[in-house]
């Protein structure tokens, strides 16, 4: 039974890694195009949640599932803290590396599974994860791993798609997300499956309140969330007390 569960999780992780490998070159363009650039504002709001930590030149921040590095780059440029990015998909990291070259930055990007990191306990002042947790093969274990690497009083910030709060808007958005977005995403990236997986994975992921509960169950305190763009996405923050 346990072996079957582990095998299913490994299969899921492999499929996710291959999917992002396939869309990596088009990922940024599609992100900004399909969200009408709103994703950039959402990432800026993540940085705002970490203002105090970002100002500290001795602080260390890990951006998990950093993908092409947009959030890591933004965080590095929003203060004096040291930022590291990590992801398990090499082609996504390659795009992040290339941005380092283009922008003359030196953000360290490490290839690693966010559910099994080699950092010691109590290493980071903050951990961020943007549109990554939903893709983990086990959300609970993932949250426990992020909790483990945080220092005492360290902060987790999760940016993730969520559930729109107004019923009419929710249905309109779900139509766009499930029927329009996969066609455009599929045509541009050549991988319709990736843009069908996106709405499916969002529907399976806990909504705002259930994510609060899951964070609490995995050790976090002082959990708060903020809906973004009517709840299309949400930022959850929690502290390791
Ligand atoms: C939707 S992208 C988000 C990328 C980036 N954070 C952003 O805001 O654009 C999801 C990323 O999560 C990564 N990912 C998914 N599961 C992972 C895991 N278990 N460990 C590390 N990275 C993972 C994927 O490789 C992909 O780069």
CSV table of C-alpha atoms and ligand atoms in Angstrom, one decimal:
chain,number,residue,atom,x,y,z
A,1,UNK,CA,0.0,0.0,0.0
A,2,UNK,CA,2.7,2.4,1.1
A,3,UNK,CA,4.9,1.3,-1.9
A,4,UNK,CA,2.0,2.0,-4.2
A,5,UNK,CA,1.5,5.5,-2.8
A,6,UNK,CA,5.2,6.2,-3.2
A,7,UNK,CA,5.2,4.9,-6.7
A,8,UNK,CA,2.2,7.1,-7.6
A,9,UNK,CA,3.9,10.1,-6.2
A,10,UNK,CA,7.1,9.4,-8.1
A,11,UNK,CA,5.1,9.0,-11.3
A,12,UNK,CA,3.3,12.3,-10.7
A,13,UNK,CA,6.6,14.1,-10.0
A,14,UNK,CA,8.1,12.7,-13.2
A,15,UNK,CA,5.1,13.7,-15.3
A,16,UNK,CA,5.2,17.2,-13.8
A,17,UNK,CA,9.0,17.6,-14.5
A,18,UNK,CA,8.5,16.4,-18.1
A,19,UNK,CA,5.6,18.7,-18.6
A,20,UNK,CA,7.5,21.8,-17.5
A,21,UNK,CA,10.5,20.6,-19.6
A,22,UNK,CA,8.3,20.7,-22.6
A,23,UNK,CA,6.9,24.2,-22.1
A,24,UNK,CA,10.0,25.9,-20.5
A,25,UNK,CA,11.0,28.0,-23.6
A,26,UNK,CA,7.4,29.4,-23.9
A,27,UNK,CA,6.5,29.5,-20.2
A,28,UNK,CA,7.2,33.2,-19.5
A,29,UNK,CA,5.5,34.4,-22.6
A,30,UNK,CA,2.4,32.4,-22.0
A,31,UNK,CA,2.3,33.3,-18.3
A,32,UNK,CA,2.3,37.0,-19.0
A,33,UNK,CA,0.0,36.7,-22.1
A,34,UNK,CA,-2.6,34.4,-20.6
A,35,UNK,CA,-2.8,36.4,-17.4
A,36,UNK,CA,-2.6,39.8,-19.1
A,37,UNK,CA,0.5,40.5,-17.1
A,38,UNK,CA,-1.4,40.2,-13.8
A,39,UNK,CA,1.0,37.5,-12.6
A,40,UNK,CA,3.7,40.2,-12.4
A,41,UNK,CA,1.6,42.2,-9.9
A,42,UNK,CA,0.9,39.0,-7.9
A,43,UNK,CA,4.6,38.3,-7.5
A,44,UNK,CA,5.3,42.0,-6.4
A,45,UNK,CA,2.7,41.4,-3.7
A,46,UNK,CA,4.7,38.4,-2.5
A,47,UNK,CA,7.8,40.7,-2.2
A,48,UNK,CA,5.7,43.2,-0.2
A,49,UNK,CA,4.8,40.4,2.3
A,50,UNK,CA,8.6,40.1,3.0
A,51,UNK,CA,9.6,43.7,3.2
A,52,UNK,CA,11.2,43.5,6.6
A,53,UNK,CA,13.2,40.4,5.8
A,54,UNK,CA,14.2,41.7,2.4
A,55,UNK,CA,15.7,44.7,4.1
A,56,UNK,CA,18.0,42.6,6.2
A,57,UNK,CA,21.4,42.0,4.4
A,58,UNK,CA,22.0,38.9,6.6
A,59,UNK,CA,18.7,37.3,5.7
A,60,UNK,CA,18.5,34.2,3.5
A,61,UNK,CA,15.5,33.5,1.3
A,62,UNK,CA,14.8,30.3,-0.6
A,63,UNK,CA,12.4,30.5,-3.6
A,64,UNK,CA,11.2,26.9,-4.1
A,65,UNK,CA,9.9,25.7,-7.4
A,66,UNK,CA,11.4,28.9,-8.8
A,67,UNK,CA,11.0,27.8,-12.4
A,68,UNK,CA,12.3,30.5,-14.8
A,69,UNK,CA,13.3,32.7,-11.8
A,70,UNK,CA,10.9,35.6,-12.1
A,71,UNK,CA,10.1,35.7,-8.3
A,72,UNK,CA,13.7,35.0,-7.2
A,73,UNK,CA,14.9,37.9,-9.5
A,74,UNK,CA,12.2,40.2,-8.1
A,75,UNK,CA,13.0,39.3,-4.5
A,76,UNK,CA,16.8,39.8,-5.1
A,77,UNK,CA,16.1,43.2,-6.5
A,78,UNK,CA,13.7,44.3,-3.8
A,79,UNK,CA,16.1,44.5,-0.9
A,80,UNK,CA,19.4,43.4,0.5
A,81,UNK,CA,18.7,39.8,1.5
A,82,UNK,CA,20.4,36.9,-0.2
A,83,UNK,CA,18.1,34.9,-2.5
A,84,UNK,CA,18.5,31.3,-3.7
A,85,UNK,CA,16.2,29.6,-6.2
A,86,UNK,CA,15.6,25.9,-6.5
A,87,UNK,CA,13.5,23.7,-8.9
A,88,UNK,CA,13.6,20.1,-10.1
A,89,UNK,CA,13.2,20.9,-13.8
A,90,UNK,CA,16.5,21.7,-15.6
A,91,UNK,CA,15.0,23.4,-18.7
A,92,UNK,CA,13.1,25.8,-16.5
A,93,UNK,CA,16.3,26.5,-14.5
A,94,UNK,CA,18.2,27.0,-17.8
A,95,UNK,CA,15.8,30.0,-18.5
A,96,UNK,CA,16.5,31.3,-15.0
A,97,UNK,CA,20.3,31.0,-15.6
A,98,UNK,CA,20.0,32.8,-18.9
A,99,UNK,CA,18.2,35.7,-17.1
A,100,UNK,CA,21.1,35.9,-14.7
A,101,UNK,CA,23.4,36.4,-17.7
A,102,UNK,CA,21.1,38.9,-19.3
A,103,UNK,CA,20.5,40.9,-16.2
A,104,UNK,CA,24.1,40.6,-14.8
A,105,UNK,CA,22.8,39.0,-11.6
A,106,UNK,CA,24.3,36.0,-9.8
A,107,UNK,CA,21.3,34.3,-8.1
A,108,UNK,CA,22.3,30.8,-7.3
A,109,UNK,CA,19.9,28.3,-8.9
A,110,UNK,CA,20.0,24.7,-7.7
A,111,UNK,CA,18.4,21.7,-9.2
A,112,UNK,CA,16.5,19.9,-6.3
A,113,UNK,CA,13.2,18.4,-5.4
A,114,UNK,CA,11.3,20.9,-3.2
A,115,UNK,CA,10.0,17.9,-1.2
A,116,UNK,CA,13.4,16.6,-0.3
A,117,UNK,CA,15.9,19.5,0.0
A,118,UNK,CA,19.5,19.0,1.2
A,119,UNK,CA,19.5,22.2,3.4
A,120,UNK,CA,19.9,21.8,7.1
A,121,UNK,CA,17.0,22.4,9.5
A,122,UNK,CA,16.5,26.1,10.4
A,123,UNK,CA,18.4,27.6,7.4
A,124,UNK,CA,16.1,30.2,5.9
A,125,UNK,CA,14.5,33.4,7.2
A,126,UNK,CA,11.8,33.1,4.5
A,127,UNK,CA,10.7,30.5,2.0
A,128,UNK,CA,8.6,31.5,-1.0
A,129,UNK,CA,6.7,29.2,-3.4
A,130,UNK,CA,4.8,30.6,-6.4
A,131,UNK,CA,2.5,28.3,-8.4
A,132,UNK,CA,4.6,25.4,-7.2
A,133,UNK,CA,3.0,23.7,-4.2
A,134,UNK,CA,0.0,22.7,-6.3
A,135,UNK,CA,2.3,20.7,-8.5
A,136,UNK,CA,3.9,18.8,-5.6
A,137,UNK,CA,3.0,15.1,-5.5
A,138,UNK,CA,2.2,15.4,-1.8
A,139,UNK,CA,1.2,18.8,-0.4
A,140,UNK,CA,1.4,17.9,3.2
A,141,UNK,CA,4.9,16.4,2.9
A,142,UNK,CA,5.9,19.5,0.9
A,143,UNK,CA,4.7,21.9,3.6
A,144,UNK,CA,6.6,19.9,6.2
A,145,UNK,CA,9.8,20.1,4.2
A,146,UNK,CA,9.4,23.9,3.8
A,147,UNK,CA,8.7,24.2,7.6
A,148,UNK,CA,11.8,22.1,8.4
A,149,UNK,CA,14.2,24.4,6.5
A,150,UNK,CA,12.8,27.7,8.0
A,151,UNK,CA,14.4,29.3,11.0
A,152,UNK,CA,12.4,29.9,14.1
A,153,UNK,CA,10.1,32.9,13.3
A,154,UNK,CA,10.8,32.3,9.6
A,155,UNK,CA,8.0,33.0,7.2
A,156,UNK,CA,6.5,31.0,4.4
A,157,UNK,CA,4.7,32.8,1.5
A,158,UNK,CA,2.7,30.7,-0.8
A,159,UNK,CA,1.3,32.3,-4.0
A,160,UNK,CA,-1.1,29.9,-5.7
A,161,UNK,CA,-4.2,29.8,-7.9
A,162,UNK,CA,-7.3,29.5,-5.7
A,163,UNK,CA,-11.1,29.8,-5.8
A,164,UNK,CA,-12.7,33.0,-7.1
A,165,UNK,CA,-15.1,34.2,-4.4
A,166,UNK,CA,-18.0,35.7,-6.4
A,167,UNK,CA,-20.2,33.0,-7.9
A,168,UNK,CA,-20.8,34.7,-11.3
A,169,UNK,CA,-17.2,35.6,-11.7
A,170,UNK,CA,-16.1,32.2,-10.6
A,171,UNK,CA,-18.1,30.5,-13.4
A,172,UNK,CA,-16.9,32.9,-16.0
A,173,UNK,CA,-13.3,32.5,-14.9
A,174,UNK,CA,-13.7,28.7,-14.8
A,175,UNK,CA,-15.0,28.7,-18.4
A,176,UNK,CA,-11.9,30.8,-19.5
A,177,UNK,CA,-9.6,28.6,-17.5
A,178,UNK,CA,-11.0,25.2,-18.6
A,179,UNK,CA,-12.0,26.0,-22.2
A,180,UNK,CA,-10.2,29.0,-23.6
A,181,UNK,CA,-6.8,28.9,-21.9
A,182,UNK,CA,-6.0,25.2,-22.9
A,183,UNK,CA,-6.6,26.1,-26.5
A,184,UNK,CA,-4.3,29.1,-26.6
A,185,UNK,CA,-1.7,27.6,-24.3
A,186,UNK,CA,-1.7,24.4,-26.3
A,187,UNK,CA,-1.4,26.1,-29.6
A,188,UNK,CA,1.5,28.4,-28.5
A,189,UNK,CA,3.4,25.8,-26.4
A,190,UNK,CA,2.6,22.8,-28.5
A,191,UNK,CA,1.5,21.0,-25.3
A,192,UNK,CA,-2.2,21.1,-24.9
A,193,UNK,CA,-1.9,18.6,-22.0
A,194,UNK,CA,0.1,21.1,-19.9
A,195,UNK,CA,-2.7,23.7,-20.2
A,196,UNK,CA,-5.4,21.1,-19.5
A,197,UNK,CA,-3.5,19.9,-16.4
A,198,UNK,CA,-3.4,23.6,-15.2
A,199,UNK,CA,-7.2,24.0,-14.5
A,200,UNK,CA,-7.5,20.4,-13.4
A,201,UNK,CA,-4.8,20.8,-10.8
A,202,UNK,CA,-6.3,24.1,-9.6
A,203,UNK,CA,-9.7,22.4,-9.1
A,204,UNK,CA,-8.0,19.6,-7.0
A,205,UNK,CA,-5.9,22.0,-4.9
A,206,UNK,CA,-7.4,23.2,-1.5
A,207,UNK,CA,-9.2,26.5,-1.6
A,208,UNK,CA,-8.2,29.4,0.6
A,209,UNK,CA,-9.6,28.1,3.9
A,210,UNK,CA,-8.5,24.5,3.3
A,211,UNK,CA,-4.9,25.7,2.6
A,212,UNK,CA,-5.0,27.6,5.9
A,213,UNK,CA,-6.0,24.4,7.6
A,214,UNK,CA,-3.3,22.4,5.9
A,215,UNK,CA,-0.6,24.9,6.8
A,216,UNK,CA,-1.8,24.8,10.4
A,217,UNK,CA,-1.7,21.0,10.4
A,218,UNK,CA,1.8,21.1,9.2
A,219,UNK,CA,3.1,23.4,11.9
A,220,UNK,CA,2.6,26.9,10.7
A,221,UNK,CA,1.2,29.7,13.0
A,222,UNK,CA,-0.2,33.2,12.4
A,223,UNK,CA,-1.6,32.0,9.0
A,224,UNK,CA,-3.2,34.7,6.9
A,225,UNK,CA,-4.3,34.9,3.3
A,226,UNK,CA,-5.1,37.6,0.8
A,227,UNK,CA,-7.3,37.0,-2.2
A,228,UNK,CA,-5.9,38.4,-5.5
A,229,UNK,CA,-8.0,39.4,-8.4
A,230,UNK,CA,-11.2,38.2,-6.8
A,231,UNK,CA,-9.7,35.0,-5.6
A,232,UNK,CA,-8.3,33.7,-8.9
A,233,UNK,CA,-5.1,33.5,-6.8
A,234,UNK,CA,-4.3,33.9,-3.2
A,235,UNK,CA,-1.2,34.6,-1.1
A,236,UNK,CA,-1.0,32.6,2.1
A,237,UNK,CA,1.6,33.5,4.8
A,238,UNK,CA,2.5,31.5,7.8
A,239,UNK,CA,5.2,31.6,10.5
A,240,UNK,CA,7.3,28.9,12.1
A,241,UNK,CA,7.0,29.7,15.8
B,1,LIG,C1,4.0,26.9,-12.6
B,1,LIG,S1,5.7,26.8,-12.4
B,1,LIG,C2,6.0,28.1,-11.4
B,1,LIG,C3,7.4,28.7,-11.6
B,1,LIG,C4,7.7,30.0,-10.8
B,1,LIG,N1,7.7,29.8,-9.4
B,1,LIG,C5,6.7,31.1,-11.2
B,1,LIG,O1,6.2,31.8,-10.4
B,1,LIG,O2,6.5,31.3,-12.5
B,1,LIG,C6,5.9,25.4,-11.4
B,1,LIG,C7,7.3,25.0,-11.1
B,1,LIG,O3,7.3,24.1,-10.0
B,1,LIG,C8,8.3,23.1,-10.3
B,1,LIG,N2,8.1,22.0,-9.4
B,1,LIG,C9,7.0,21.2,-9.3
B,1,LIG,N3,7.1,20.2,-8.4
B,1,LIG,C10,8.4,20.4,-7.9
B,1,LIG,C11,9.1,19.7,-6.9
B,1,LIG,N4,8.6,18.7,-6.3
B,1,LIG,N5,10.4,20.2,-6.6
B,1,LIG,C12,10.9,21.2,-7.3
B,1,LIG,N6,10.2,21.9,-8.3
B,1,LIG,C13,9.0,21.5,-8.6
B,1,LIG,C14,8.2,22.9,-11.8
B,1,LIG,O4,9.4,22.3,-12.3
B,1,LIG,C15,8.0,24.3,-12.3
B,1,LIG,O5,9.2,24.9,-12.6
